[in-house]
PDB file of C-alpha atoms in Angstrom:
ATOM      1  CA  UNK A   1       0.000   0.000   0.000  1.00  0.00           C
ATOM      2  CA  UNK A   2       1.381   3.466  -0.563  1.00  0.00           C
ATOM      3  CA  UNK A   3      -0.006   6.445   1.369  1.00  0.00           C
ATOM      4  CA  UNK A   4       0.903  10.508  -0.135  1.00  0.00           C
ATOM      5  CA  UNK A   5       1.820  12.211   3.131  1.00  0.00           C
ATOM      6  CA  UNK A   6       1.312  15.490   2.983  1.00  0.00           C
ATOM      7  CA  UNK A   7       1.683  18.469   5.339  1.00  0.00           C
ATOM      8  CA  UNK A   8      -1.902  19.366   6.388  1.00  0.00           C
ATOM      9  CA  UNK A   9      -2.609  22.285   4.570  1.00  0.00           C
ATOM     10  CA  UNK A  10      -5.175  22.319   0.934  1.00  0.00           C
ATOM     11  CA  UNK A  11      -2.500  23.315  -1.035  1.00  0.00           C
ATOM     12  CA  UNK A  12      -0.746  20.425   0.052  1.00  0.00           C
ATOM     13  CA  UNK A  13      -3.538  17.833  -0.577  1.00  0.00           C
ATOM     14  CA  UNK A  14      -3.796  19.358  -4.047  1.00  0.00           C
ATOM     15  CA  UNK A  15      -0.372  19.103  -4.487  1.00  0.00           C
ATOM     16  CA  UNK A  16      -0.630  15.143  -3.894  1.00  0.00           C
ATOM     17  CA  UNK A  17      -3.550  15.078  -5.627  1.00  0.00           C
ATOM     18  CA  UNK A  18      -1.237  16.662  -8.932  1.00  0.00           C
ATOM     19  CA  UNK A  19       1.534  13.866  -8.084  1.00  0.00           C
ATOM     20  CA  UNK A  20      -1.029  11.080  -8.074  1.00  0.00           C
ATOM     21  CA  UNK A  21      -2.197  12.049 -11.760  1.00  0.00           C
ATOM     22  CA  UNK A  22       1.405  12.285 -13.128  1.00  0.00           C
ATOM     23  CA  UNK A  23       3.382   9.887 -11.377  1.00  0.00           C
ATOM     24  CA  UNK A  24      -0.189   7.281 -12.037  1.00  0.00           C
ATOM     25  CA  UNK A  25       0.934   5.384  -8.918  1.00  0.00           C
ATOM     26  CA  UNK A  26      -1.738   3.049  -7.396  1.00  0.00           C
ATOM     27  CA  UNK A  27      -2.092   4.868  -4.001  1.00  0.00           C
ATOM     28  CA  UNK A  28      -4.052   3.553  -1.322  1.00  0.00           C
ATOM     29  CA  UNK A  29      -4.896   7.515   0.315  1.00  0.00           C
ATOM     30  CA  UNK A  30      -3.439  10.686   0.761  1.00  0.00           C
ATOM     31  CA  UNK A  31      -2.710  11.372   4.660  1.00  0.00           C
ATOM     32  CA  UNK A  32      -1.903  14.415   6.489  1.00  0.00           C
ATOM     33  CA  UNK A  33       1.317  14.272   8.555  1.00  0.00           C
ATOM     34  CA  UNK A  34      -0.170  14.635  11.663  1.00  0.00           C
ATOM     35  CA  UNK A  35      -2.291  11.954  11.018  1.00  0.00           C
ATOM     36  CA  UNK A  36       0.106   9.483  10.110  1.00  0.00           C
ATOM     37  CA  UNK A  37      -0.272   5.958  11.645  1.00  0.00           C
ATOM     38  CA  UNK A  38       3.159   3.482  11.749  1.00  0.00           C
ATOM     39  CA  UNK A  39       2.402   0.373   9.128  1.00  0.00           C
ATOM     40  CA  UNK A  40       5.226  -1.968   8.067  1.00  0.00           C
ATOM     41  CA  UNK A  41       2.488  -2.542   5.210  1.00  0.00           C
ATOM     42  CA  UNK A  42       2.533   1.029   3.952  1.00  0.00           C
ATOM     43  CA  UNK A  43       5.006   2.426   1.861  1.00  0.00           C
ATOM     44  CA  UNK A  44       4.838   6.348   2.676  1.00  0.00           C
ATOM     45  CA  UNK A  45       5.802   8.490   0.064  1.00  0.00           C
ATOM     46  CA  UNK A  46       6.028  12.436   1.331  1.00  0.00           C
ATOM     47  CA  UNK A  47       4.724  14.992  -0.544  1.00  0.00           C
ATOM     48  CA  UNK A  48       6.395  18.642  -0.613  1.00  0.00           C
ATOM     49  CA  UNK A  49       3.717  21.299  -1.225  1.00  0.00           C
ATOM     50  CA  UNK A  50       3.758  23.426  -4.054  1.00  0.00           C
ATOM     51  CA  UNK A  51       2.315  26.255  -4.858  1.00  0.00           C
ATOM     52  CA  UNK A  52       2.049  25.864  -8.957  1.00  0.00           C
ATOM     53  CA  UNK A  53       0.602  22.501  -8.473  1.00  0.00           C
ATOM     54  CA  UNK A  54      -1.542  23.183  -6.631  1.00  0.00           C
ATOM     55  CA  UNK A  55      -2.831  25.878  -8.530  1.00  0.00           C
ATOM     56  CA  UNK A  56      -3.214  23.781 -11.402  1.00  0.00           C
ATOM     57  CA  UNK A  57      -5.102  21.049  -9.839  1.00  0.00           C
ATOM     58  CA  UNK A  58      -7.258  24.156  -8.385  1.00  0.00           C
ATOM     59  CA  UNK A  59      -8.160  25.831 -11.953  1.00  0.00           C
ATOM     60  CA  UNK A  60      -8.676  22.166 -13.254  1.00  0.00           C
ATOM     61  CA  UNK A  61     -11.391  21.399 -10.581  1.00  0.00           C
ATOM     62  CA  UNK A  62     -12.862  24.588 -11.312  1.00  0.00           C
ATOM     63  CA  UNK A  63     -12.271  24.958 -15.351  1.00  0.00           C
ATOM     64  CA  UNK A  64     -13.043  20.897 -16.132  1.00  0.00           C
ATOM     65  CA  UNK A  65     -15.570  20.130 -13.251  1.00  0.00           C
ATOM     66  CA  UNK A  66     -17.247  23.001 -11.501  1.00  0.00           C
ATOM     67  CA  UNK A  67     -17.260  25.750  -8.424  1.00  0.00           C
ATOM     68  CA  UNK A  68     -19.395  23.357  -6.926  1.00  0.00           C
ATOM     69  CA  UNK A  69     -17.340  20.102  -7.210  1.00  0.00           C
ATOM     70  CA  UNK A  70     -14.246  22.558  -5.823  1.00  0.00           C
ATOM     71  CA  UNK A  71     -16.288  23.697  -2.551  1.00  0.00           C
ATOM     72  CA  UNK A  72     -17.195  20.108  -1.830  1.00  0.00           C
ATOM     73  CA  UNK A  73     -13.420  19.100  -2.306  1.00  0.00           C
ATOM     74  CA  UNK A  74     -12.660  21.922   0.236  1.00  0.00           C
ATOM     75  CA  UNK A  75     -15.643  20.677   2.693  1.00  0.00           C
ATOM     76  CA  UNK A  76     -14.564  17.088   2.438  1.00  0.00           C
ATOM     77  CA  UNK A  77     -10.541  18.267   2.809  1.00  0.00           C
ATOM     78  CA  UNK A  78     -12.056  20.193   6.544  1.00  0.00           C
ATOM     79  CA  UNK A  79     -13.858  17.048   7.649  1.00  0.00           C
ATOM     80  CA  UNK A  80     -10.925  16.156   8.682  1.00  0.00           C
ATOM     81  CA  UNK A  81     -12.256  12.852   8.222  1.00  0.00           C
ATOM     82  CA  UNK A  82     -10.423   9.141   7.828  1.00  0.00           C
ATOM     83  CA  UNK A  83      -9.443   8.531   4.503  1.00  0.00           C
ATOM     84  CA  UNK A  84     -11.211  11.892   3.286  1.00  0.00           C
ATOM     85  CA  UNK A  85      -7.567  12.632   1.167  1.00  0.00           C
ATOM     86  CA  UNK A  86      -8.577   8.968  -1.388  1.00  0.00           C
ATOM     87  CA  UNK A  87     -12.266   9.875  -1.205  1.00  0.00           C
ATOM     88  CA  UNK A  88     -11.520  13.540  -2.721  1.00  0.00           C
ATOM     89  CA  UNK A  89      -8.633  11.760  -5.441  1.00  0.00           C
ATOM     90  CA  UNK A  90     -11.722   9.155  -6.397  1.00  0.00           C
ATOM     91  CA  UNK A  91     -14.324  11.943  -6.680  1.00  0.00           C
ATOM     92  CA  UNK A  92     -11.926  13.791  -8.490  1.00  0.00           C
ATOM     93  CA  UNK A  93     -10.706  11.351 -11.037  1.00  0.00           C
ATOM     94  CA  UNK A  94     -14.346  10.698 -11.693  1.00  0.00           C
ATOM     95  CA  UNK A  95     -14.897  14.209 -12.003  1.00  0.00           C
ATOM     96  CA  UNK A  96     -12.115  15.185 -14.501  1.00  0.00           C
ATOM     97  CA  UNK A  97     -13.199  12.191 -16.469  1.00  0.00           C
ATOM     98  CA  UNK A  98     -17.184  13.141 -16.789  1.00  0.00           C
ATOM     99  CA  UNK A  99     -16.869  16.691 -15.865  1.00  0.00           C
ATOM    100  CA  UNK A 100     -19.796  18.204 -14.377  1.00  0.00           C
ATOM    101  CA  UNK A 101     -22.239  15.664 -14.691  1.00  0.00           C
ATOM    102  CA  UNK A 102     -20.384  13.887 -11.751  1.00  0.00           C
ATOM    103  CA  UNK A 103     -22.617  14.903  -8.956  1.00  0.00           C
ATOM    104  CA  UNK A 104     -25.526  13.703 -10.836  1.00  0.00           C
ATOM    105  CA  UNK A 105     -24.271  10.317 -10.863  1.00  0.00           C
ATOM    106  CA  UNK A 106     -26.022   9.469  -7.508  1.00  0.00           C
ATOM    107  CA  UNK A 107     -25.322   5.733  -7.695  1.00  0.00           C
ATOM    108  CA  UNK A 108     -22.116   5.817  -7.463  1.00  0.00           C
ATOM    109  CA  UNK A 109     -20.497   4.957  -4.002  1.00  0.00           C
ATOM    110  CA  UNK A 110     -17.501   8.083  -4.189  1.00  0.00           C
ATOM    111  CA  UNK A 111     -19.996  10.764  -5.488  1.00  0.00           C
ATOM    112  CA  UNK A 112     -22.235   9.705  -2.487  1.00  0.00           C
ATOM    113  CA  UNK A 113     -19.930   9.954  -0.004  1.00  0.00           C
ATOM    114  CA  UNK A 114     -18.535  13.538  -1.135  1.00  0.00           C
ATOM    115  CA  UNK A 115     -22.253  14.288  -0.899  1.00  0.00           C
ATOM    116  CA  UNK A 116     -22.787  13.568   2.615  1.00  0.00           C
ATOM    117  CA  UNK A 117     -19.320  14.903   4.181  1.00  0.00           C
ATOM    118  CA  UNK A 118     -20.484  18.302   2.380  1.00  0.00           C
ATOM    119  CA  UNK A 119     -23.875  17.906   3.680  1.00  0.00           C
ATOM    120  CA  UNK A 120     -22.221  16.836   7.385  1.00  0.00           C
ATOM    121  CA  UNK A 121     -19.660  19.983   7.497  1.00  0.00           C
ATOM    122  CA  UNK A 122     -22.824  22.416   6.069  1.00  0.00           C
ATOM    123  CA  UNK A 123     -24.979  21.372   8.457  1.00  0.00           C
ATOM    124  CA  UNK A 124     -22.586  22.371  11.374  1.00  0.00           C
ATOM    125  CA  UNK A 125     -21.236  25.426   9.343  1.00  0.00           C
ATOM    126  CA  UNK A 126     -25.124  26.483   9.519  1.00  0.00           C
ATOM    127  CA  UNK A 127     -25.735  25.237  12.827  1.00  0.00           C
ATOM    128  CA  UNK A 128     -23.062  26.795  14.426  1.00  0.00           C
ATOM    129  CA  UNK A 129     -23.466  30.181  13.195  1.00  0.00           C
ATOM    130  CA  UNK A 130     -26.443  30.610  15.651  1.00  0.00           C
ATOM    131  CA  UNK A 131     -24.076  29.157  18.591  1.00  0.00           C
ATOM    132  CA  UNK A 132     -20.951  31.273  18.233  1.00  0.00           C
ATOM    133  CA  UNK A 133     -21.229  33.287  21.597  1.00  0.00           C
ATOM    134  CA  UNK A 134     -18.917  36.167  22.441  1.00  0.00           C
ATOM    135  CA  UNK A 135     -17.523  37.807  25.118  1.00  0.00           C
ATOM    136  CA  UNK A 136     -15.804  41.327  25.968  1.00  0.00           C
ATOM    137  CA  UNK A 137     -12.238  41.118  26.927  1.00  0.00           C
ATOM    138  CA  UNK A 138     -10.712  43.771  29.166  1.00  0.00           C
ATOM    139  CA  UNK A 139      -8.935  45.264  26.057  1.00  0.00           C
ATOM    140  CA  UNK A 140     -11.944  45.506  23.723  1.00  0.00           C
ATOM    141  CA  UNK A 141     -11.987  42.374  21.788  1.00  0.00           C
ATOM    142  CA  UNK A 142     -14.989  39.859  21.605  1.00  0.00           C
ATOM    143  CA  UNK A 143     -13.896  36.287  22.291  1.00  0.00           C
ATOM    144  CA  UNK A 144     -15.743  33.652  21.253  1.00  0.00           C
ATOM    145  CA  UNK A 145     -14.749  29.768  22.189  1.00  0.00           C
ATOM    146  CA  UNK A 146     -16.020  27.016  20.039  1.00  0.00           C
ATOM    147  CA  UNK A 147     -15.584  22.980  19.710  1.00  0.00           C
ATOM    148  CA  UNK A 148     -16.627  21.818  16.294  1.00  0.00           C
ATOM    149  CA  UNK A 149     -16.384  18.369  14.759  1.00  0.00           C
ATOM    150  CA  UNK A 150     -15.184  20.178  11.982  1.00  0.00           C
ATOM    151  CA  UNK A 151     -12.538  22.304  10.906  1.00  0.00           C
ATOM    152  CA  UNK A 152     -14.954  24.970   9.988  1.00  0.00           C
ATOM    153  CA  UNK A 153     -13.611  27.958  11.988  1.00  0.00           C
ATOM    154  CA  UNK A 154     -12.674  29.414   8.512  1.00  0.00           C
ATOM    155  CA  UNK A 155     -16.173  29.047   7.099  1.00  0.00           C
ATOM    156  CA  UNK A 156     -17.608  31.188  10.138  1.00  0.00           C
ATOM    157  CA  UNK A 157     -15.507  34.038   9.340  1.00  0.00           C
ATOM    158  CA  UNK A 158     -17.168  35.883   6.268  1.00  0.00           C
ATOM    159  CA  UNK A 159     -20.352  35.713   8.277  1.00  0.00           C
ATOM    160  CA  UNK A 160     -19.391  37.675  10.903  1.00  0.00           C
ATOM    161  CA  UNK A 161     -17.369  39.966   9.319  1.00  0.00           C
ATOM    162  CA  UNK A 162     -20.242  41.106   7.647  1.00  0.00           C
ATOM    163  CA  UNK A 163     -22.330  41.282  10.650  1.00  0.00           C
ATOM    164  CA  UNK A 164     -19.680  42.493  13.063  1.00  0.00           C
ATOM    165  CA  UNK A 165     -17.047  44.820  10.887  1.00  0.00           C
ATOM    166  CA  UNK A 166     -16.650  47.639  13.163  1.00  0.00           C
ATOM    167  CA  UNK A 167     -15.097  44.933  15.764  1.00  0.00           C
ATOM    168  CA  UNK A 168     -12.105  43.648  16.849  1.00  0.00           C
ATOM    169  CA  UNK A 169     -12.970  39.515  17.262  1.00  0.00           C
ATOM    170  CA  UNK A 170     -11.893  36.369  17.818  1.00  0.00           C
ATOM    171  CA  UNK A 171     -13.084  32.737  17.108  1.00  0.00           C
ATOM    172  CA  UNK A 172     -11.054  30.369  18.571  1.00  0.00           C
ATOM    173  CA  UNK A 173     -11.183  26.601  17.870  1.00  0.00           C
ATOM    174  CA  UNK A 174     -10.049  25.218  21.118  1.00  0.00           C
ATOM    175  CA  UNK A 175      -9.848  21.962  19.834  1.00  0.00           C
ATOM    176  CA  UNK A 176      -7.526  21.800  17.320  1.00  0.00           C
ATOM    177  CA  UNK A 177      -5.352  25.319  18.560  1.00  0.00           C
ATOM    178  CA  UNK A 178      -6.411  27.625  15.922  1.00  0.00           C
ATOM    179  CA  UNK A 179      -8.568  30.958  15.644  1.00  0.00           C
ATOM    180  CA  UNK A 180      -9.597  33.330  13.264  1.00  0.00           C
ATOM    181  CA  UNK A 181      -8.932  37.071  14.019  1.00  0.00           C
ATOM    182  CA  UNK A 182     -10.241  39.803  12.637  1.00  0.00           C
ATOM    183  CA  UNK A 183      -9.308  43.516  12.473  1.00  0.00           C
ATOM    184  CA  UNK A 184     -12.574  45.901  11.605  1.00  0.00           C
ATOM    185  CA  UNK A 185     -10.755  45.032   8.254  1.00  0.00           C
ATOM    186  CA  UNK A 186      -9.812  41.675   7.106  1.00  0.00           C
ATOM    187  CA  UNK A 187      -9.499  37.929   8.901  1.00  0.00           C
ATOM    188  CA  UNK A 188      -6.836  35.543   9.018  1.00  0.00           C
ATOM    189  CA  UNK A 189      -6.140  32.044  10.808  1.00  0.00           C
ATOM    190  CA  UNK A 190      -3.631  31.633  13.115  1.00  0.00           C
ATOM    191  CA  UNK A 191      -2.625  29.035  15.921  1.00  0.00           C
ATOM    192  CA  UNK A 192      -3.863  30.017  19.098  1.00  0.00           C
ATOM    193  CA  UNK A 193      -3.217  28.500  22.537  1.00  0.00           C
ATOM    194  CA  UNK A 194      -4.067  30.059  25.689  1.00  0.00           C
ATOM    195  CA  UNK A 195      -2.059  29.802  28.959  1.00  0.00           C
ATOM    196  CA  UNK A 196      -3.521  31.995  31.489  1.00  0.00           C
ATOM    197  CA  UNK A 197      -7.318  32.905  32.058  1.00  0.00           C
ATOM    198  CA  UNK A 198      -8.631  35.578  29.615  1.00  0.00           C
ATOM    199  CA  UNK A 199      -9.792  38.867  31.268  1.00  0.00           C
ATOM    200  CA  UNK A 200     -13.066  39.998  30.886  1.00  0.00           C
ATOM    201  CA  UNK A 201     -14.435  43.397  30.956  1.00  0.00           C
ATOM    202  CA  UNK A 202     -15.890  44.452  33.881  1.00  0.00           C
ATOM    203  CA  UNK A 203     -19.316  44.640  33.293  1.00  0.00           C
ATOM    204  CA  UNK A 204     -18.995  41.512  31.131  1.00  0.00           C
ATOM    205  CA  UNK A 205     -20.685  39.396  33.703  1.00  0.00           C
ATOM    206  CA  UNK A 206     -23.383  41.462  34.371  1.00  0.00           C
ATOM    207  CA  UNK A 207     -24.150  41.166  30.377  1.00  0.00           C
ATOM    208  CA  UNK A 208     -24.063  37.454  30.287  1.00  0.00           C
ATOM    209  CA  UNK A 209     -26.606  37.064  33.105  1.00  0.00           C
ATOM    210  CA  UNK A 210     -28.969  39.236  31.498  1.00  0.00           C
ATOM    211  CA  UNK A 211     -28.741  36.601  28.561  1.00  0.00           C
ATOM    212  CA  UNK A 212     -29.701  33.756  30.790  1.00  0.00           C
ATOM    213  CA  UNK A 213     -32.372  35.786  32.025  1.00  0.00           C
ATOM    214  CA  UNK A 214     -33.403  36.477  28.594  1.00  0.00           C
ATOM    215  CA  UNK A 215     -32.997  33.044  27.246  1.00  0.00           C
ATOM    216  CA  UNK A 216     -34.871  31.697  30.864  1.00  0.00           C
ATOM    217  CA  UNK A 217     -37.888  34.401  30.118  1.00  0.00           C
ATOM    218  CA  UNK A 218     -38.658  34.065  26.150  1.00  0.00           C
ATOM    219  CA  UNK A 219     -38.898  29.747  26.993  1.00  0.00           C
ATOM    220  CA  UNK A 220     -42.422  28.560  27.030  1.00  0.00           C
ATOM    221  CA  UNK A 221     -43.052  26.172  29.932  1.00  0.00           C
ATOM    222  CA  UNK A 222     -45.328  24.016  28.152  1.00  0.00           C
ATOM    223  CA  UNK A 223     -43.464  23.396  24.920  1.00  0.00           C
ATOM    224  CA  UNK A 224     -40.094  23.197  26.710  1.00  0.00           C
ATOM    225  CA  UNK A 225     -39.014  19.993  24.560  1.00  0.00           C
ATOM    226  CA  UNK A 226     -35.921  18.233  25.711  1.00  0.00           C
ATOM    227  CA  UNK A 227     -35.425  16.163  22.801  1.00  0.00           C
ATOM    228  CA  UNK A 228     -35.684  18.390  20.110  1.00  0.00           C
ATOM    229  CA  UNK A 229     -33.254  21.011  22.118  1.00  0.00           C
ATOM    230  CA  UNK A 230     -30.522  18.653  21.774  1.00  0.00           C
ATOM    231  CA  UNK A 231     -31.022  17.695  18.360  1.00  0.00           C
ATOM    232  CA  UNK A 232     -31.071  21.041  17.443  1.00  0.00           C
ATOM    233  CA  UNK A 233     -28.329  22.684  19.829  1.00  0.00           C
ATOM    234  CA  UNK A 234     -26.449  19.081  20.549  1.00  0.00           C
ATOM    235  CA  UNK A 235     -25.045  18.414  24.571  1.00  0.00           C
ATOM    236  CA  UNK A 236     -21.301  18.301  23.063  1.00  0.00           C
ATOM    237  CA  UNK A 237     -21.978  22.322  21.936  1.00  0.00           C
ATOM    238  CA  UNK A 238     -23.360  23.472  25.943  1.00  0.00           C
ATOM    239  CA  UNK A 239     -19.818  24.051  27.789  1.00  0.00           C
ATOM    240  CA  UNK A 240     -19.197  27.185  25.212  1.00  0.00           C
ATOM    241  CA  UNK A 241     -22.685  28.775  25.492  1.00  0.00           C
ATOM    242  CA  UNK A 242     -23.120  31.384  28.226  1.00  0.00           C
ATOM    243  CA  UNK A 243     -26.974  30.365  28.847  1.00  0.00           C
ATOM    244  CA  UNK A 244     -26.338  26.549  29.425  1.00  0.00           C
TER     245      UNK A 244
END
């Protein structure tokens, strides 16, 4: 078996993706580097990013296949999933081969499976734009702590941009150590680990138990339904929301 090991990043994946094409080597999947398991069976082959490759393999997807077939590559490449690097070289060999019919041919096994890791990482992109909760730091900044399955930190950012472009914010992924900052002007993603207890603003607490009261007061005794709470804002989510 031999695995592409690559460094993490897209351009990286893309850039294995390239070497798979050209070298037409019978690779069993493309692994990030931090991912990588010992196997006396596997024959690891590392891949060095580049940039040009990558490019190409990026215009290609786009030019041959379609904008769509790209963002699902991206989705599938932030599950973050086992053996998500052969599922996108499978979907995409498909793809350069049929162009961009390929996500209309729903019986086959790759295309389906591309198909629901989008649909999985959407989902909590969606979801977890309504359970991104901030807080005031003693120097200014909002704060906001979040857990996701997925590496979707990234995918938050536009949103809130938009709706919040005359602050100075931070998302951080706990999790995997990374966090999108943003500037009142543009974002970018950077590791992030924290050492010491963050600061809030004084009257930060005082804000955050008017939201429990709020979120206590709007609830409807009645039609308080367990169940569907948890299904819609799941338990794993609670620690990083101020009113649970």
């Amino acid at each position: 078996m031999i695995h592409y090991i690559y460094d993490g990043s897209f351009d990286g994946l893309l850039t294995g993706v390239y070497e798979a094409y050209y070298r037409r080597e019978n690779i069993d999947d493309i692994v990030p580097e931090d991912s990588m398991e010992e196997n006396f069976l596997v024959q690891k082959v590392f891949i060095s990013t580049d940039g040009e490759k990558s490019k190409k393999v990026y215009e290609a997807i786009e030019n041959k296949i379609s904008e769509e077939a790209l963002r699902k590559v991206f989705y599938a490449y932030l599950s973050e999933l086992p053996r998500h690097g052969i599922t996108i070289l499978k979907y995409l060999q498909l793809g350069f081969t049929i162009g961009a019919e390929v996500d209309f041919n729903l019986s086959n096994d790759i295309v389906l499976k591309i198909n629901s890791i989008y649909d999985k990482v959407g989902k909590e992109k969606h979801r977890m734009l309504g359970l991104v909760r901030f807080k005031q730091l003693e120097n200014g900044i909002l704060y906001s702590s979040i857990e996701p399955d997925y590496n979707i930190v990234g995918l938050l950012a536009p949103h809130f941009k938009s709706r919040m472009m005359n602050e100075n914010w931070v998302i951080h992924d706990v999790k995997r150590g990374i966090a999108v900052f943003y500037n009142k002007e543009e974002w970018v993603i950077k590791d992030m680990e924290i050492n010491n207890s963050l600061i809030v603003k004084e009257d930060e607490e005082q804000y955050q138990e008017l939201w429990k009261a709020y979120f206590k007061s709007i609830a409807i005794q009645n039609k308080i339904n367990p169940s569907l709470q948890k299904r819609c804002m799941p338990v794993r989510y609670w620690k990083h929301l101020v009113e649970k």
